[in-house]
Tab-separated table of C-alpha atoms and ligand atoms in Angstrom:
chain	number	residue	atom	x	y	z
A	1	MET	CA	-48.077	27.691	-57.519
A	2	THR	CA	-45.660	28.669	-54.534
A	3	LYS	CA	-44.949	32.086	-54.255
A	4	ILE	CA	-41.600	33.184	-53.753
A	5	GLY	CA	-40.326	36.565	-52.010
A	6	PHE	CA	-36.912	37.560	-53.263
A	7	ILE	CA	-34.824	40.332	-50.533
A	8	GLY	CA	-31.729	41.974	-52.096
A	9	LEU	CA	-31.491	42.260	-55.726
A	10	GLY	CA	-27.548	43.349	-55.648
A	11	ALA	CA	-24.993	41.861	-58.354
A	12	MET	CA	-26.230	38.329	-57.440
A	13	GLY	CA	-29.548	38.494	-56.364
A	14	THR	CA	-31.154	40.449	-59.541
A	15	PRO	CA	-30.042	37.331	-62.104
A	16	MET	CA	-31.236	34.691	-59.314
A	17	ALA	CA	-34.217	36.582	-59.035
A	18	ARG	CA	-34.904	36.540	-62.364
A	19	HIS	CA	-34.950	32.722	-62.613
A	20	ILE	CA	-37.311	32.919	-59.989
A	21	ALA	CA	-39.380	34.883	-61.417
A	22	ARG	CA	-39.740	33.099	-64.615
A	23	ARG	CA	-40.767	30.055	-62.734
A	24	PHE	CA	-42.782	30.884	-59.678
A	25	GLU	CA	-44.883	33.443	-58.823
A	26	CYS	CA	-42.796	36.458	-57.329
A	27	VAL	CA	-42.739	39.374	-54.784
A	28	VAL	CA	-39.402	41.519	-54.545
A	29	TRP	CA	-37.911	43.720	-52.023
A	30	ASN	CA	-34.930	45.768	-52.251
A	31	ARG	CA	-33.465	48.638	-49.818
A	32	THR	CA	-32.888	50.721	-52.587
A	33	GLY	CA	-36.743	50.509	-53.769
A	34	GLU	CA	-35.794	52.032	-57.618
A	35	LYS	CA	-33.577	48.612	-58.292
A	36	ALA	CA	-36.881	46.738	-57.063
A	37	GLN	CA	-39.041	48.974	-59.180
A	38	ALA	CA	-36.789	48.656	-62.278
A	39	PHE	CA	-37.073	44.592	-61.570
A	40	GLY	CA	-41.091	44.709	-61.522
A	41	ALA	CA	-41.044	46.991	-64.718
A	42	GLU	CA	-38.923	43.940	-66.519
A	43	HIS	CA	-39.894	41.159	-65.096
A	44	VAL	CA	-43.207	39.297	-64.232
A	45	ALA	CA	-43.017	40.177	-60.236
A	46	GLU	CA	-44.917	42.238	-57.820
A	47	VAL	CA	-42.986	44.897	-55.760
A	48	ALA	CA	-43.149	45.300	-52.131
A	49	SER	CA	-42.907	48.479	-50.451
A	50	THR	CA	-41.134	47.055	-47.202
A	51	ALA	CA	-39.502	43.644	-46.357
A	52	GLY	CA	-42.383	43.144	-43.945
A	53	ASP	CA	-45.132	43.180	-47.175
A	54	ALA	CA	-42.809	40.806	-49.443
A	55	VAL	CA	-42.691	38.431	-46.377
A	56	ARG	CA	-46.659	38.487	-45.814
A	57	ALA	CA	-46.749	38.071	-49.375
A	58	ALA	CA	-44.713	35.214	-49.680
A	59	GLU	CA	-44.712	31.158	-48.726
A	60	ILE	CA	-40.886	30.887	-49.201
A	61	VAL	CA	-38.499	33.751	-48.848
A	62	ILE	CA	-35.032	34.198	-50.193
A	63	THR	CA	-32.515	36.719	-48.872
A	64	CYS	CA	-29.296	37.484	-50.809
A	65	LEU	CA	-27.518	40.084	-48.911
A	66	PRO	CA	-24.132	40.756	-48.026
A	67	THR	CA	-23.355	39.480	-44.757
A	68	SER	CA	-25.409	37.656	-42.048
A	69	ASN	CA	-25.505	41.058	-40.204
A	70	GLU	CA	-28.119	42.215	-43.168
A	71	VAL	CA	-29.983	39.017	-42.930
A	72	ARG	CA	-30.371	39.236	-39.362
A	73	GLU	CA	-31.615	42.762	-39.769
A	74	VAL	CA	-34.084	41.869	-42.255
A	75	VAL	CA	-35.107	39.274	-40.052
A	76	GLU	CA	-35.973	41.401	-36.887
A	77	ALA	CA	-37.667	44.092	-38.723
A	78	THR	CA	-40.090	41.616	-40.279
A	79	GLU	CA	-40.686	39.804	-37.273
A	80	GLY	CA	-44.293	40.454	-36.893
A	81	SER	CA	-44.874	39.286	-40.592
A	82	TRP	CA	-43.873	35.526	-40.533
A	83	ARG	CA	-46.137	32.773	-40.170
A	84	GLU	CA	-45.795	29.143	-39.355
A	85	GLY	CA	-44.701	26.619	-42.338
A	86	GLN	CA	-42.795	29.477	-44.233
A	87	LEU	CA	-39.552	29.151	-45.170
A	88	LEU	CA	-36.331	31.505	-45.717
A	89	ILE	CA	-33.787	30.293	-47.778
A	90	ASP	CA	-30.694	32.389	-47.635
A	91	ALA	CA	-28.757	32.491	-50.268
A	92	THR	CA	-26.093	34.820	-48.405
A	93	SER	CA	-22.514	33.676	-48.039
A	94	GLY	CA	-23.431	34.113	-44.656
A	95	ASP	CA	-21.509	33.411	-41.095
A	96	PRO	CA	-22.566	29.974	-39.629
A	97	THR	CA	-23.032	30.701	-35.980
A	98	ARG	CA	-25.003	33.719	-36.908
A	99	SER	CA	-26.981	31.533	-39.311
A	100	ARG	CA	-27.695	29.058	-36.414
A	101	GLU	CA	-28.924	31.807	-34.292
A	102	ILE	CA	-31.344	33.264	-37.095
A	103	ALA	CA	-32.794	29.638	-37.424
A	104	GLU	CA	-33.586	29.444	-33.800
A	105	GLN	CA	-35.145	32.675	-33.888
A	106	LEU	CA	-37.441	31.951	-36.728
A	107	ALA	CA	-38.150	28.065	-35.538
A	108	ALA	CA	-39.596	29.667	-32.774
A	109	ARG	CA	-42.365	30.863	-34.631
A	110	GLY	CA	-42.575	27.645	-36.672
A	111	VAL	CA	-40.378	29.091	-39.665
A	112	GLY	CA	-37.562	26.717	-41.433
A	113	PHE	CA	-34.038	27.719	-42.095
A	114	VAL	CA	-32.039	26.456	-44.865
A	115	ASP	CA	-28.633	28.132	-45.616
A	116	ALA	CA	-27.974	28.036	-49.550
A	117	PRO	CA	-24.931	30.150	-50.647
A	118	VAL	CA	-24.127	29.802	-54.132
A	119	SER	CA	-20.635	29.807	-56.190
A	120	GLY	CA	-20.120	30.909	-59.950
A	121	GLY	CA	-20.207	34.524	-60.045
A	122	THR	CA	-22.500	36.756	-61.825
A	123	ASP	CA	-22.060	34.767	-64.978
A	124	GLY	CA	-22.984	31.661	-63.599
A	125	ALA	CA	-25.788	33.228	-62.047
A	126	GLU	CA	-27.420	34.781	-65.569
A	127	ALA	CA	-26.773	31.725	-66.751
A	128	GLY	CA	-28.832	29.488	-63.817
A	129	ARG	CA	-25.589	27.386	-63.508
A	130	LEU	CA	-24.846	28.306	-59.795
A	131	THR	CA	-23.409	25.612	-57.505
A	132	VAL	CA	-25.679	25.547	-54.393
A	133	MET	CA	-24.942	24.165	-50.920
A	134	LEU	CA	-27.410	23.717	-48.542
A	135	GLY	CA	-27.740	23.541	-45.005
A	136	GLY	CA	-30.808	22.441	-42.769
A	137	GLU	CA	-33.079	19.768	-41.553
A	138	PRO	CA	-33.639	17.593	-44.517
A	139	ALA	CA	-37.389	18.074	-44.315
A	140	TRP	CA	-36.793	21.895	-45.108
A	141	VAL	CA	-34.004	21.291	-47.330
A	142	GLU	CA	-36.241	19.162	-49.825
A	143	ARG	CA	-38.638	22.300	-49.725
A	144	ALA	CA	-35.940	24.486	-51.036
A	145	ARG	CA	-34.523	21.916	-53.519
A	146	PRO	CA	-36.898	22.467	-56.259
A	147	ILE	CA	-36.723	26.467	-55.917
A	148	VAL	CA	-32.674	26.917	-55.748
A	149	ASP	CA	-32.830	24.416	-58.461
A	150	VAL	CA	-34.067	27.073	-61.308
A	151	TYR	CA	-31.043	28.779	-60.864
A	152	ALA	CA	-28.597	26.306	-60.158
A	153	ALA	CA	-26.438	23.495	-62.569
A	154	GLN	CA	-25.428	21.658	-59.014
A	155	VAL	CA	-27.501	21.428	-55.512
A	156	THR	CA	-25.665	19.406	-52.618
A	157	HIS	CA	-27.005	19.156	-49.108
A	158	VAL	CA	-23.787	19.480	-47.016
A	159	GLY	CA	-25.066	19.433	-43.670
A	160	PRO	CA	-27.185	20.982	-40.717
A	161	VAL	CA	-28.068	24.871	-40.495
A	162	GLY	CA	-24.722	26.391	-41.038
A	163	ALA	CA	-22.903	23.802	-43.039
A	164	GLY	CA	-23.357	25.299	-46.353
A	165	HIS	CA	-22.390	29.061	-44.857
A	166	ALA	CA	-19.000	27.240	-43.514
A	167	LEU	CA	-18.259	25.594	-46.761
A	168	LYS	CA	-18.699	28.402	-48.712
A	169	ALA	CA	-16.332	30.503	-46.431
A	170	VAL	CA	-13.742	27.435	-47.306
A	171	ASN	CA	-14.379	27.664	-50.838
A	172	ASN	CA	-13.768	31.191	-51.117
A	173	ALA	CA	-10.652	30.908	-48.488
A	174	LEU	CA	-9.557	28.939	-51.589
A	175	LEU	CA	-10.036	31.466	-54.027
A	176	ALA	CA	-8.311	34.172	-51.806
A	177	VAL	CA	-5.247	31.798	-51.306
A	178	ASN	CA	-5.104	31.321	-55.253
A	179	ILE	CA	-5.461	34.675	-56.064
A	180	LEU	CA	-2.696	36.139	-53.892
A	181	ALA	CA	-0.631	32.781	-54.910
A	182	ALA	CA	-0.921	33.551	-58.396
A	183	GLY	CA	-0.391	37.120	-58.326
A	184	GLU	CA	3.072	36.809	-56.566
A	185	GLY	CA	4.148	34.020	-58.878
A	186	LEU	CA	3.190	35.854	-61.782
A	187	ALA	CA	4.534	38.907	-60.856
A	188	ALA	CA	8.120	36.816	-60.012
A	189	LEU	CA	7.918	35.328	-63.574
A	190	LYS	CA	7.564	38.504	-65.028
A	191	LYS	CA	10.505	39.910	-63.738
A	192	LEU	CA	12.258	36.856	-64.528
A	193	GLY	CA	11.305	37.817	-68.415
A	194	VAL	CA	8.667	35.353	-68.549
A	195	SER	CA	5.537	36.929	-70.148
A	196	PRO	CA	2.375	35.820	-68.260
A	197	THR	CA	0.485	35.176	-71.356
A	198	ALA	CA	3.183	31.825	-71.790
A	199	ALA	CA	3.618	31.632	-68.066
A	200	LEU	CA	-0.061	31.077	-67.780
A	201	GLU	CA	-0.416	28.930	-70.797
A	202	VAL	CA	2.058	26.081	-69.218
A	203	ILE	CA	0.278	26.402	-65.586
A	204	ASN	CA	-2.682	26.034	-67.086
A	205	ALA	CA	-1.858	22.575	-68.849
A	206	SER	CA	0.007	21.959	-65.735
A	207	SER	CA	-0.689	20.767	-61.516
A	208	GLY	CA	-0.502	24.620	-60.950
A	209	ARG	CA	-3.843	25.372	-62.188
A	210	SER	CA	-6.980	26.758	-60.955
A	211	ASN	CA	-10.081	29.115	-61.920
A	212	VAL	CA	-8.115	31.958	-60.991
A	213	THR	CA	-5.183	30.963	-63.503
A	214	GLU	CA	-7.749	29.629	-66.163
A	215	HIS	CA	-10.144	32.182	-66.254
A	216	LEU	CA	-9.824	35.170	-63.551
A	217	ILE	CA	-5.939	36.565	-64.378
A	218	PRO	CA	-6.224	35.729	-68.313
A	219	GLU	CA	-9.642	37.624	-68.510
A	220	ARG	CA	-9.363	40.470	-66.208
A	221	VAL	CA	-5.896	41.206	-65.436
A	222	VAL	CA	-3.838	40.222	-68.412
A	223	THR	CA	-6.428	42.245	-70.543
A	224	ARG	CA	-6.679	45.047	-67.543
A	225	ALA	CA	-10.106	45.191	-67.903
A	226	TRP	CA	-10.706	44.788	-64.111
A	227	PRO	CA	-14.496	44.303	-64.270
A	228	ARG	CA	-16.256	44.519	-60.729
A	229	THR	CA	-18.509	41.417	-60.451
A	230	PHE	CA	-17.872	40.632	-56.875
A	231	ARG	CA	-16.746	42.775	-54.040
A	232	LEU	CA	-13.273	42.603	-52.581
A	233	ALA	CA	-15.228	43.633	-49.504
A	234	LEU	CA	-17.101	40.349	-49.734
A	235	LEU	CA	-14.279	37.892	-50.151
A	236	ASP	CA	-12.565	39.815	-47.125
A	237	LYS	CA	-15.802	38.852	-45.146
A	238	ASP	CA	-15.666	35.431	-46.655
A	239	VAL	CA	-12.119	34.624	-45.448
A	240	GLY	CA	-12.770	36.276	-42.067
A	241	ILE	CA	-15.718	33.310	-41.745
A	242	ALA	CA	-13.211	30.852	-42.740
A	243	VAL	CA	-10.821	31.990	-40.068
A	244	SER	CA	-13.178	31.737	-37.576
A	245	ALA	CA	-14.044	28.213	-38.322
A	246	LEU	CA	-10.472	27.339	-38.214
A	247	ARG	CA	-10.150	28.656	-34.741
A	248	ALA	CA	-13.466	27.396	-33.630
A	249	THR	CA	-12.563	23.728	-34.729
A	250	GLY	CA	-8.802	24.388	-33.188
A	251	VAL	CA	-7.071	23.510	-36.515
A	252	PRO	CA	-3.725	24.852	-36.628
A	253	ALA	CA	-4.000	27.445	-39.731
A	254	THR	CA	-1.241	29.734	-41.461
A	255	ILE	CA	-1.843	30.038	-44.958
A	256	ILE	CA	-5.827	31.395	-44.745
A	257	PRO	CA	-5.163	33.869	-41.860
A	258	GLU	CA	-2.306	35.155	-44.014
A	259	ALA	CA	-4.686	35.178	-46.870
A	260	LYS	CA	-7.459	36.997	-44.535
A	261	ALA	CA	-4.503	39.878	-43.611
A	262	ALA	CA	-3.656	40.249	-47.141
A	263	PHE	CA	-7.098	40.750	-48.249
A	264	ALA	CA	-7.949	43.372	-45.277
A	265	ARG	CA	-5.139	45.227	-46.578
A	266	ALA	CA	-5.894	45.040	-49.855
A	267	ARG	CA	-9.704	46.689	-48.730
A	268	PHE	CA	-8.089	48.987	-46.622
A	269	GLU	CA	-5.985	50.580	-49.661
A	270	LEU	CA	-8.574	49.503	-52.708
A	271	GLY	CA	-12.096	50.378	-50.979
A	272	ASP	CA	-15.450	48.809	-50.499
A	273	GLU	CA	-16.144	49.132	-54.194
A	274	ALA	CA	-13.230	47.265	-55.387
A	275	ASP	CA	-13.837	43.539	-57.261
A	276	HIS	CA	-12.126	40.523	-55.783
A	277	VAL	CA	-9.267	40.612	-58.088
A	278	GLU	CA	-8.060	43.651	-57.772
A	279	ALA	CA	-6.008	42.604	-54.552
A	280	ILE	CA	-3.354	41.688	-57.298
A	281	LYS	CA	-2.951	45.039	-57.674
A	282	VAL	CA	-1.721	45.910	-54.680
A	283	ILE	CA	0.829	43.077	-55.397
A	284	GLU	CA	1.444	44.519	-58.933
A	285	ARG	CA	2.143	48.128	-57.332
A	286	GLU	CA	4.535	46.574	-54.372
A	287	SER	CA	6.366	44.184	-57.013
A	288	HIS	CA	6.541	47.246	-59.350
A	289	VAL	CA	5.359	44.886	-62.255
A	290	GLU	CA	2.416	44.686	-64.476
A	291	ILE	CA	1.020	40.881	-65.103
A	292	ALA	CA	0.168	41.985	-68.774
B	1	NDP	P1	-24.211	43.406	-53.983
B	1	NDP	O1	-23.260	44.400	-52.830
B	1	NDP	O2	-24.143	43.586	-54.934
B	1	NDP	O3	-25.597	43.370	-53.315
B	1	NDP	C1	-26.043	43.498	-52.113
B	1	NDP	C2	-27.628	43.520	-52.089
B	1	NDP	O4	-27.931	43.690	-50.367
B	1	NDP	C3	-28.134	44.643	-52.461
B	1	NDP	O5	-29.494	44.201	-53.006
B	1	NDP	C4	-28.348	45.868	-51.339
B	1	NDP	O6	-28.994	46.849	-51.449
B	1	NDP	C5	-28.679	44.807	-50.263
B	1	NDP	N1	-28.508	45.204	-48.625
B	1	NDP	C6	-27.019	45.564	-48.457
B	1	NDP	N2	-27.450	46.174	-47.231
B	1	NDP	C7	-28.578	45.941	-46.678
B	1	NDP	C8	-29.102	46.016	-45.406
B	1	NDP	N3	-28.713	46.671	-44.334
B	1	NDP	N4	-30.567	45.973	-45.595
B	1	NDP	C9	-31.581	45.256	-46.470
B	1	NDP	N5	-30.440	45.073	-47.793
B	1	NDP	C10	-29.261	45.462	-47.765
B	1	NDP	O7	-23.673	41.859	-53.374
B	1	NDP	P2	-23.883	40.950	-54.204
B	1	NDP	O8	-24.891	40.700	-54.968
B	1	NDP	O9	-22.630	40.440	-55.164
B	1	NDP	O10	-23.638	39.412	-52.857
B	1	NDP	C11	-24.933	39.039	-52.187
B	1	NDP	C12	-24.366	38.090	-51.312
B	1	NDP	O11	-23.974	37.110	-52.464
B	1	NDP	C13	-22.738	37.975	-50.718
B	1	NDP	O12	-22.984	37.398	-49.324
B	1	NDP	C14	-21.930	37.464	-51.542
B	1	NDP	O13	-20.550	36.920	-50.398
B	1	NDP	C15	-22.333	36.517	-52.170
B	1	NDP	N6	-21.665	36.077	-53.541
B	1	NDP	C16	-21.712	37.234	-54.491
B	1	NDP	C17	-20.951	36.886	-56.011
B	1	NDP	C18	-20.508	37.708	-56.932
B	1	NDP	O14	-20.116	37.101	-57.594
B	1	NDP	N7	-20.616	38.990	-56.898
B	1	NDP	C19	-20.442	35.154	-56.026
B	1	NDP	C20	-21.106	34.241	-54.909
B	1	NDP	C21	-21.914	34.816	-53.647
B	1	NDP	P3	-29.205	47.919	-52.188
B	1	NDP	O15	-29.239	47.861	-53.430
B	1	NDP	O16	-30.059	49.174	-51.364
B	1	NDP	O17	-27.697	48.381	-51.994
């Protein structure tokens, strides 16, 4: 049986690793060791004391870290531990340029790299129903596919190394734009005397609907529940990657850079632990209205 190393037991990594541990031999490593120990106590998984030990013990390694910077740190810290024929599947929502550099570094040792960011949130990860976008050479992608399948409802090979990360950044830029636009629109409607519940009922039966209006706002904003499942800081990072992709390709852009500026401001005001949907709190505060 293929042995999988899983590095990064955060909000997403933990439920994803749980699916891996149920189907494959598994070795986990996490920077905060207690989380890895707790995972090992609950699941059939070895706990490595260093990232290098996890890499040495596994045939295929999955990383699920905040940004490509941490992926690069881990790859550098484990440099001597990789051997020819191994594969790194990077489930981080990473940066395509950094990913191409990491892939080149690993290729020099005969190690494959596939970027495999995910969409679907912590609920999708728990349910094993994530959407996965793969970037990489076809032979490595085919090796990655049966592994990521265990936590996915849809897996699509979208292009060469970095293509998955570029697509994920654009997807999340759309999420950011939708959060801001829906927040602003609903704040104005509330001031005009339209209740958010009535507005959402109409929008969700009309052409302006999105995941934000169908799920995030009714479940998190109107209820004032504000659960913390996906850090605003991470969405800010994703929109920044999308802005870089727009600049690199010379596509004239106004909307996504505006969303980047708004999210950077919300991150500054609310801090790195705030949830992405809490960006709406800034709109509420500035417009002196609650979307509830
Ligand atoms: P979290 O912040 O919950 O977890 C981050 C993980 O990375 C933790 O295990 C953390 O370890 C580890 N880590 C952080 N810095 C380092 C470092 N320098 N070296 C080694 N390990 C490190 O993030 P998420 O799980 O929410 O997100 C992971 C990735 O998935 C991100 O790229 C995010 O954008 C993406 N994503 C998140 C979604 C969500 O809904 N949360 C949805 C889709 C994608 P420690 O425990 O020690 O802090």
